[in-house]
Coordinates of C-alpha atoms in Angstrom, one line a residue:
N1 CA 26.1 4.8 -15.4
V2 CA 22.5 5.7 -14.5
W3 CA 19.8 4.6 -12.1
A4 CA 16.6 5.6 -13.8
C5 CA 13.9 5.7 -11.1
D6 CA 10.2 6.7 -10.8
A7 CA 9.6 9.6 -8.5
D8 CA 7.9 7.2 -6.1
A9 CA 10.9 4.9 -5.7
V10 CA 12.9 5.5 -2.5
F11 CA 16.5 4.4 -1.8
M12 CA 17.3 3.4 1.7
H13 CA 20.9 2.5 0.9
D14 CA 23.4 3.4 -1.8
P15 CA 23.0 0.8 -4.6
R16 CA 26.3 1.5 -6.3
P17 CA 28.5 -0.9 -4.4
L18 CA 26.1 -3.7 -5.3
M19 CA 26.6 -3.0 -9.0
A20 CA 30.3 -3.5 -8.5
E21 CA 29.9 -6.9 -7.0
R22 CA 31.0 -9.8 -9.2
N23 CA 27.7 -10.9 -10.7
Y24 CA 26.1 -7.5 -11.0
A25 CA 29.4 -6.0 -12.4
L26 CA 28.8 -8.2 -15.4
A27 CA 25.4 -6.7 -16.1
D28 CA 24.7 -4.1 -18.8
I29 CA 21.2 -3.4 -17.4
A30 CA 19.6 -4.3 -14.1
I31 CA 15.9 -4.1 -13.3
A32 CA 13.4 -4.8 -10.6
T33 CA 10.2 -6.9 -11.0
D34 CA 6.6 -6.8 -9.9
C35 CA 6.7 -10.2 -8.2
I36 CA 5.7 -10.6 -4.6
D37 CA 7.0 -14.1 -3.7
I38 CA 10.3 -13.4 -2.0
P39 CA 11.1 -17.0 -0.9
L40 CA 10.7 -18.3 -4.5
D41 CA 12.6 -15.3 -6.0
S42 CA 15.4 -16.0 -3.6
R43 CA 15.8 -19.4 -5.1
S44 CA 15.7 -18.2 -8.7
P45 CA 14.5 -15.0 -10.4
L46 CA 10.8 -15.1 -11.3
M47 CA 10.9 -14.3 -15.0
H48 CA 7.1 -14.7 -15.5
C49 CA 6.5 -11.4 -13.7
D50 CA 6.7 -8.0 -15.3
F51 CA 10.0 -6.2 -15.2
N52 CA 9.3 -2.8 -13.5
T53 CA 10.9 0.1 -15.1
G54 CA 10.4 2.3 -12.1
L55 CA 13.8 1.0 -11.0
V56 CA 16.3 0.3 -13.8
Y57 CA 20.1 0.5 -13.9
L58 CA 21.8 1.4 -17.2
R59 CA 25.6 0.9 -17.5
S60 CA 27.3 3.3 -19.9
K61 CA 28.2 0.9 -22.8
P62 CA 27.5 1.0 -26.5
N63 CA 25.0 -1.9 -26.4
T64 CA 23.1 -0.3 -23.5
I65 CA 22.8 2.9 -25.5
E66 CA 21.7 1.0 -28.6
F67 CA 19.0 -0.7 -26.5
A68 CA 17.9 2.6 -24.9
E69 CA 17.4 4.1 -28.4
L70 CA 15.3 1.1 -29.5
W71 CA 13.3 1.3 -26.3
R72 CA 12.6 5.0 -26.8
E73 CA 11.6 4.5 -30.4
T74 CA 9.2 1.6 -29.4
V75 CA 7.4 3.9 -27.0
A76 CA 7.4 6.9 -29.5
N77 CA 6.0 4.8 -32.3
A78 CA 3.5 2.7 -30.4
K79 CA 0.0 2.8 -31.8
E80 CA -1.6 2.0 -28.5
H81 CA -1.4 4.4 -25.6
R82 CA -0.8 1.6 -23.1
I83 CA 2.6 0.8 -24.6
R84 CA 4.5 3.1 -22.3
D85 CA 8.0 2.6 -21.0
Q86 CA 7.3 -0.5 -18.9
A87 CA 5.2 -2.3 -21.5
A88 CA 7.7 -1.5 -24.2
F89 CA 10.7 -2.8 -22.1
N90 CA 8.9 -6.1 -21.4
M91 CA 7.9 -6.5 -25.0
L92 CA 11.5 -5.9 -26.2
T93 CA 13.2 -8.1 -23.6
K94 CA 10.7 -11.0 -23.7
V95 CA 10.0 -11.4 -27.4
R96 CA 12.7 -14.0 -27.1
P97 CA 13.0 -15.7 -23.7
P98 CA 16.0 -14.4 -21.8
T99 CA 18.7 -17.1 -21.5
P100 CA 20.4 -17.8 -18.2
L101 CA 24.0 -16.6 -18.4
S102 CA 26.9 -19.0 -18.0
I103 CA 30.6 -18.1 -18.1
E104 CA 33.2 -20.9 -18.6
G105 CA 30.4 -23.5 -17.9
S106 CA 29.3 -21.9 -14.6
R107 CA 25.9 -20.3 -14.2
V108 CA 26.0 -16.7 -13.1
E109 CA 23.2 -16.1 -10.6
R110 CA 20.5 -13.7 -11.6
L111 CA 22.1 -12.8 -14.9
F112 CA 20.5 -13.4 -18.3
S113 CA 21.5 -12.9 -22.0
V114 CA 18.9 -10.9 -23.8
T115 CA 18.3 -10.0 -27.5
A116 CA 16.0 -7.0 -27.6
G117 CA 13.3 -7.1 -30.2
A118 CA 13.5 -9.2 -33.4
D119 CA 17.1 -8.1 -34.3
G120 CA 18.0 -5.6 -31.6
A121 CA 20.9 -5.2 -29.2
D122 CA 22.3 -8.1 -27.3
F123 CA 23.0 -7.3 -23.6
R124 CA 23.3 -8.9 -20.2
L125 CA 20.4 -8.3 -17.9
A126 CA 20.5 -8.6 -14.1
V127 CA 17.2 -9.2 -12.3
L128 CA 17.5 -7.4 -9.0
P129 CA 16.7 -9.5 -5.8
L130 CA 13.1 -9.0 -4.6
S131 CA 14.3 -9.3 -1.0
R132 CA 16.3 -6.0 -1.3
F133 CA 14.4 -4.1 -4.0
L134 CA 11.0 -4.2 -2.5
N135 CA 7.7 -3.1 -3.9
G136 CA 4.4 -1.8 -2.5
H137 CA 3.2 -5.3 -1.5
T138 CA 6.4 -6.8 -0.1
Y139 CA 7.3 -3.8 1.9
F140 CA 4.0 -2.2 3.1
V141 CA 1.8 -5.3 3.3
Q142 CA 4.0 -8.3 3.8
H143 CA 6.5 -6.2 5.8
A144 CA 9.1 -8.7 4.5
H145 CA 12.0 -6.5 5.6
T146 CA 11.0 -7.0 9.3
L147 CA 11.2 -10.8 9.1
P148 CA 14.0 -12.5 11.2
G149 CA 17.2 -12.6 9.1
A150 CA 15.8 -10.4 6.3
P151 CA 18.5 -8.3 4.5
S152 CA 18.4 -4.6 4.7
P153 CA 16.2 -3.2 2.0
M154 CA 18.0 -1.3 -0.7
S155 CA 14.9 0.5 -2.1
V156 CA 11.1 0.4 -2.1
H157 CA 8.9 1.3 -5.0
M158 CA 5.3 2.4 -4.4
T159 CA 3.5 -0.1 -6.5
Y160 CA 0.4 -2.2 -5.6
Q161 CA -1.4 0.7 -3.9
F162 CA -4.6 2.7 -3.9
A163 CA -6.0 6.1 -3.0
E164 CA -4.9 8.3 -5.9
G165 CA -6.7 11.6 -5.4
H166 CA -7.5 13.9 -8.3
S167 CA -4.8 16.4 -7.2
F168 CA -2.2 14.3 -5.3
A169 CA -1.0 10.7 -4.6
Y170 CA -2.3 10.7 -1.0
G171 CA -2.0 6.9 -0.5
K172 CA 1.6 6.9 -1.5
R173 CA 2.5 9.8 0.8
Q174 CA 0.7 8.1 3.7
R175 CA 2.6 4.9 3.2
L176 CA 5.9 6.8 3.3
R177 CA 4.8 8.7 6.4
E178 CA 3.8 5.5 8.1
H179 CA 7.3 4.1 7.5
G180 CA 9.4 7.2 8.2
L181 CA 10.3 7.7 4.6
W182 CA 8.5 11.0 3.9
L183 CA 11.0 13.6 5.0
V184 CA 9.5 16.9 3.7
D185 CA 6.7 17.7 6.1
P186 CA 7.2 21.2 7.7
D187 CA 8.1 21.5 11.4
E188 CA 4.6 22.6 12.3
Y189 CA 3.3 19.2 11.3
F190 CA 5.0 17.8 14.4
N191 CA 4.3 20.7 16.8
G192 CA 0.6 20.8 17.2
K193 CA -1.9 19.6 19.7
Y194 CA -3.4 16.1 19.2
V195 CA -6.1 13.7 20.4
T196 CA -5.8 9.9 20.1
A197 CA -7.3 6.7 21.4
S198 CA -5.7 4.5 24.0
A199 CA -3.8 1.6 22.5
E200 CA -5.8 -0.9 24.5
H201 CA -9.1 0.1 22.8
A202 CA -7.8 1.3 19.4
T203 CA -8.3 -2.2 18.0
L204 CA -10.3 -5.3 18.8
P205 CA -8.3 -8.1 20.6
R206 CA -5.6 -9.3 18.2
K207 CA -6.1 -12.7 16.6
E208 CA -3.4 -14.6 14.8
M209 CA -4.5 -16.0 11.4
G210 CA -2.4 -19.1 10.6
E211 CA -1.3 -20.1 7.1
R212 CA -4.3 -22.4 6.8
V213 CA -7.0 -20.0 8.1
D214 CA -10.3 -20.2 6.1
S215 CA -10.7 -16.9 4.2
R216 CA -14.3 -16.7 5.3
D217 CA -13.3 -16.7 9.0
A218 CA -10.5 -14.2 8.4
V219 CA -12.8 -11.8 6.4
K220 CA -15.4 -12.0 9.1
Y221 CA -13.0 -10.7 11.8
H222 CA -11.5 -8.3 9.3
L223 CA -14.9 -6.6 8.8
E224 CA -15.5 -6.6 12.6
E225 CA -12.2 -4.8 13.0
A226 CA -13.2 -2.4 10.2
R227 CA -16.4 -1.5 11.9
H228 CA -14.7 -0.9 15.2
R229 CA -12.1 1.2 13.5
T230 CA -14.6 3.5 11.9
N231 CA -16.4 4.0 15.2
V232 CA -13.0 4.9 16.9
I233 CA -12.1 7.3 14.1
R234 CA -15.5 9.0 14.0
A235 CA -15.4 9.7 17.7
L236 CA -11.9 11.0 17.5
L237 CA -12.8 13.3 14.6
G238 CA -15.7 14.7 16.6
I239 CA -13.5 15.3 19.7
G240 CA -10.8 16.8 17.5
K241 CA -13.3 19.2 16.0
A242 CA -14.7 20.1 19.4
L243 CA -11.2 20.8 20.8
G244 CA -9.5 22.2 17.7
R245 CA -7.0 19.4 17.8
E246 CA -5.5 17.1 15.1
V247 CA -6.3 13.4 15.3
I248 CA -3.6 10.7 15.6
L249 CA -5.2 7.8 13.8
P250 CA -5.5 4.4 15.7
R251 CA -3.5 1.4 14.8
M252 CA -5.0 -0.3 11.7
L253 CA -4.9 -4.1 11.5
C254 CA -5.8 -6.1 8.5
Y255 CA -6.8 -9.8 8.7
C256 CA -7.1 -10.2 4.9
D257 CA -5.1 -8.9 2.0
F258 CA -6.3 -6.5 -0.7
M259 CA -4.7 -6.7 -4.2
W260 CA -5.3 -5.6 -7.8
K261 CA -6.6 -8.2 -10.2
G262 CA -4.4 -8.7 -13.2
S263 CA -1.3 -10.6 -12.4
R264 CA -2.9 -14.0 -12.8
A265 CA -4.5 -12.9 -16.0
A266 CA -1.2 -11.8 -17.3
A267 CA 0.4 -15.1 -16.4
A268 CA -2.3 -17.0 -18.1
S269 CA -2.1 -15.0 -21.3
G270 CA 1.7 -14.9 -21.5
L271 CA 1.6 -11.2 -21.8
P272 CA 3.4 -8.8 -19.3
F273 CA 1.3 -7.4 -16.5
T274 CA 1.4 -3.9 -17.9
A275 CA -0.2 -5.2 -21.2
I276 CA -3.3 -6.4 -19.3
H277 CA -6.0 -3.9 -18.6
R278 CA -6.1 -3.5 -14.8
H279 CA -9.4 -2.2 -13.6
P280 CA -9.2 -1.0 -10.0
H281 CA -12.5 -2.7 -9.1
D282 CA -11.4 -6.1 -10.2
S283 CA -11.1 -8.6 -7.4
Q284 CA -8.1 -10.9 -6.7
E285 CA -9.0 -14.4 -5.7
M286 CA -7.3 -15.5 -2.4
R287 CA -6.8 -18.6 -0.4
N288 CA -6.3 -18.3 3.4
C289 CA -7.0 -14.5 2.8
R290 CA -3.6 -14.3 1.0
V291 CA -3.0 -13.7 -2.7
G292 CA -0.9 -16.0 -4.8
G293 CA 2.7 -15.4 -4.1
A294 CA 2.2 -14.2 -0.6
E295 CA 1.1 -17.5 0.9
T296 CA 3.5 -17.2 3.9
M297 CA 2.7 -13.6 4.8
R298 CA 1.7 -12.9 8.4
L299 CA -1.9 -12.1 9.3
P300 CA -2.9 -9.7 10.8
F301 CA -0.6 -7.0 9.5
D302 CA -0.4 -3.3 10.1
C303 CA -2.2 -2.2 7.0
P304 CA -1.6 1.0 4.9
M305 CA -4.3 3.6 5.3
D306 CA -5.2 3.2 1.6
H307 CA -6.2 -0.4 2.2
V308 CA -9.0 0.5 4.6
L309 CA -9.9 4.2 4.4
N310 CA -11.0 6.6 1.7
T311 CA -7.6 8.3 2.1
P312 CA -7.9 11.4 -0.1
S313 CA -11.1 12.5 1.8
F314 CA -8.9 13.0 5.0
F315 CA -6.8 15.6 3.4
G316 CA -7.1 18.9 1.6
D317 CA -6.7 19.5 -2.1
F318 CA -3.4 20.7 -3.5
H319 CA -3.4 24.2 -5.0
K320 CA -1.5 25.1 -8.2
N321 CA 1.2 26.8 -6.1
G322 CA 1.9 23.4 -4.4
T323 CA 0.3 24.2 -1.0
E324 CA -2.2 21.8 0.6
G325 CA -5.5 23.2 1.6
R326 CA -7.5 22.6 4.7
T327 CA -9.6 19.4 5.0
A328 CA -13.3 19.8 4.3
L329 CA -14.0 18.7 7.9
G330 CA -11.4 21.1 9.3
V331 CA -9.6 18.4 11.3
G332 CA -6.2 17.2 10.3
V333 CA -5.0 13.6 10.9
R334 CA -1.6 12.0 11.6
E335 CA -0.4 8.5 10.9
P336 CA -0.9 5.9 13.7
N337 CA 2.8 5.7 14.6
F338 CA 3.3 9.5 14.4
L339 CA 4.7 9.8 17.9
L340 CA 7.6 7.4 16.9
N341 CA 8.8 9.9 14.4
P342 CA 12.1 11.4 15.6
R343 CA 11.0 14.9 14.4
V344 CA 8.2 15.0 17.1
P345 CA 9.8 17.2 19.8
A346 CA 10.2 15.5 23.2
A347 CA 8.2 18.4 24.7
V348 CA 5.2 17.2 22.6
R349 CA 5.8 13.5 22.9
E350 CA 6.1 13.6 26.7
S351 CA 3.1 16.0 27.3
V352 CA 0.3 13.4 27.5
A353 CA -2.9 13.6 29.4
K354 CA -5.0 10.4 29.8
A355 CA -8.7 10.9 30.1
A356 CA -11.9 8.9 30.2
L357 CA -15.2 10.3 29.0
G358 CA -18.8 9.4 29.6
K359 CA -20.9 8.1 26.7
G360 CA -23.2 10.3 24.5
L361 CA -21.5 13.7 25.0
N362 CA -21.8 16.6 22.5
D363 CA -19.0 18.9 21.5
A364 CA -19.7 21.5 24.2
Q365 CA -19.8 18.9 27.0
I366 CA -16.6 17.2 25.7
S367 CA -14.8 20.6 25.6
Q368 CA -15.9 21.2 29.2
A369 CA -14.9 17.7 30.4
L370 CA -11.4 17.9 28.8
A371 CA -10.8 21.6 29.7
P372 CA -8.4 20.6 32.6
H373 CA -6.1 19.0 30.0
A374 CA -6.0 21.9 27.6
A375 CA -2.3 22.5 28.2
A376 CA -1.3 18.9 27.3
S377 CA 0.0 18.4 23.8
I378 CA -1.6 15.0 23.5
I379 CA -4.9 13.9 25.0
E380 CA -5.3 10.1 25.1
I381 CA -9.0 9.0 25.4
D382 CA -9.7 5.6 27.0
D383 CA -12.5 3.6 25.3
V384 CA -13.4 6.4 22.9
V385 CA -16.2 4.5 21.0
G386 CA -19.6 6.0 21.9
T387 CA -18.3 9.1 23.7
F388 CA -19.0 11.7 21.0
C389 CA -22.7 12.0 20.0
G390 CA -22.5 15.1 17.8
L391 CA -22.3 18.9 17.6
A392 CA -24.8 21.0 19.6
D393 CA -25.5 23.2 16.6
G394 CA -28.0 21.3 14.4
A395 CA -26.8 22.5 11.0
A396 CA -23.1 21.9 11.9
N397 CA -24.0 18.5 13.2
R398 CA -25.7 17.5 10.0
E399 CA -22.6 18.6 8.0
F400 CA -20.3 16.7 10.4
A401 CA -22.4 13.5 10.0
E402 CA -22.4 13.8 6.2
R403 CA -18.7 14.5 5.9
T404 CA -17.5 11.8 8.2
K405 CA -19.8 9.3 6.5
Q406 CA -18.1 10.2 3.2
M407 CA -14.7 9.8 4.9
L408 CA -15.5 6.5 6.5
T409 CA -17.3 4.8 3.6
Y410 CA -14.8 2.9 1.5
K411 CA -16.3 1.5 -1.7
R412 CA -13.8 -1.1 -2.7
T413 CA -13.9 -4.5 -4.4
P414 CA -15.3 -7.5 -2.5
F415 CA -13.3 -10.2 -1.0
C416 CA -12.9 -13.1 -3.5
M417 CA -11.9 -16.5 -2.1
M418 CA -11.1 -19.9 -3.3
E419 CA -12.8 -21.5 -0.2
G420 CA -16.3 -22.5 -1.0
S421 CA -15.8 -22.5 -4.7
D422 CA -16.2 -26.2 -5.3
N423 CA -12.7 -26.4 -6.6
A424 CA -13.2 -23.7 -9.3
P425 CA -10.1 -23.7 -11.6
L426 CA -7.6 -20.8 -11.5
F427 CA -8.7 -17.7 -13.5
S428 CA -12.3 -18.4 -12.8
Q429 CA -14.4 -15.3 -12.4
C430 CA -15.0 -13.8 -9.0
C431 CA -18.5 -13.4 -7.4
S432 CA -20.6 -14.8 -10.3
P433 CA -20.1 -17.3 -13.2
R434 CA -19.0 -16.0 -16.6
K435 CA -21.8 -18.1 -18.1
P436 CA -24.4 -20.4 -16.6
G437 CA -22.9 -23.5 -15.2
D438 CA -19.3 -22.2 -14.8
K439 CA -17.7 -22.5 -11.5
F440 CA -16.7 -19.2 -9.8
F441 CA -15.0 -17.9 -6.7
P442 CA -17.5 -16.7 -4.1
C443 CA -17.3 -13.2 -2.6
I444 CA -18.0 -11.4 0.6
H445 CA -18.9 -7.8 0.4
G446 CA -18.0 -5.5 3.2
F447 CA -17.1 -1.9 4.2
D448 CA -20.7 -0.7 4.6
D449 CA -21.6 2.8 5.6
P450 CA -20.4 3.7 9.1
D451 CA -22.7 3.2 12.1
P452 CA -24.8 6.4 12.9
L453 CA -23.5 8.6 15.7
P454 CA -24.7 7.3 19.1
A455 CA -27.7 9.0 20.8
C456 CA -26.8 11.8 23.1
A457 CA -27.3 10.9 26.8
A458 CA -30.6 12.0 28.3
G459 CA -30.7 15.8 29.1
R460 CA -27.7 16.5 26.9

């Protein structure tokens, strides 16, 4: 019996006992889905969503092997490049609607009878519960596994995410780091010297956004938080460069979701999600700043780095030998909850100096001001915004300003919302009408270039 998993699927618990339980023991194949509505999936499997072949169980049986051969041949003989393993699986299993399985007149929960292809193998398919087999939205955005009474997650698959660099999947690694699931960083990652912002001033005052919040109000505060965040991070990067320290990023709060467009288009067309062209710059319409299927998610949420920052620009390129190079700025960063990682030595975690700086200081003045804390592993700056005004060397300062502008400018899709749309029907276009007279969902653009560095104080 085989669990076939993508490299970006992580098991938190051993799934084998589950497959020995009564319902799942009857399954020939079991598979996860791309759905994000856990409450609805808990009542009944959501069959309109794509099956996701990043996590599939294949029981060693003749009909399973027959299906696997048909699946392989479908991919190998496909005339279109987009018909890869996932699209082929969905095409084969949904050409005829799967039938709920009943045994002796009793419905077997989450099991279906499937005939693959026009005259392919018959088998029993289990649809794995979304509450335990989580994806990139349910785990990293909804944080569904932290809800009261939520079951322990069996696995998480790194879907619905952004920030793929040209040499490495930086966004996926950061999500795993942020949740303690990336276990291969070397010891030196945890044994450096760091600078960070005080928790009190790392974010704006937190505001709860209820389930009926108007998207326009939520987006407004989301963008205010984004501007504050970039000012905090730019100051920390300057101080880190001045002191030769790594930066522990501030907590990052999101007051509005961010999702690929495509799932609604797939539902409308009747085609699986993977058969729809997904352009990364398409917007997803939202109500109450939540995408369809996540209507009950909590706002704000601790957002993944790839939701709000140009993540690859914070890290070095990977070389052919597998090593990661230095960042272009020369300042490394750590995830916001870095100090909660059990691999951080107590000697580092407990060596904290808290400091306050004046406004408008250059690198030389900051180095002088913080020199008494040079021995501390962590320097925590109170109210860091406006403290760093630049580097004393003109050429180096221009380079710093340009590089940090690139790092902190995040060109992403606009926020597309149902509010203010004059009841535009589902699947209407975002931002502008398809043709004159059509209703559309209005948009708010955000994530402008970062504020310029503050002026240096007089005489500095």
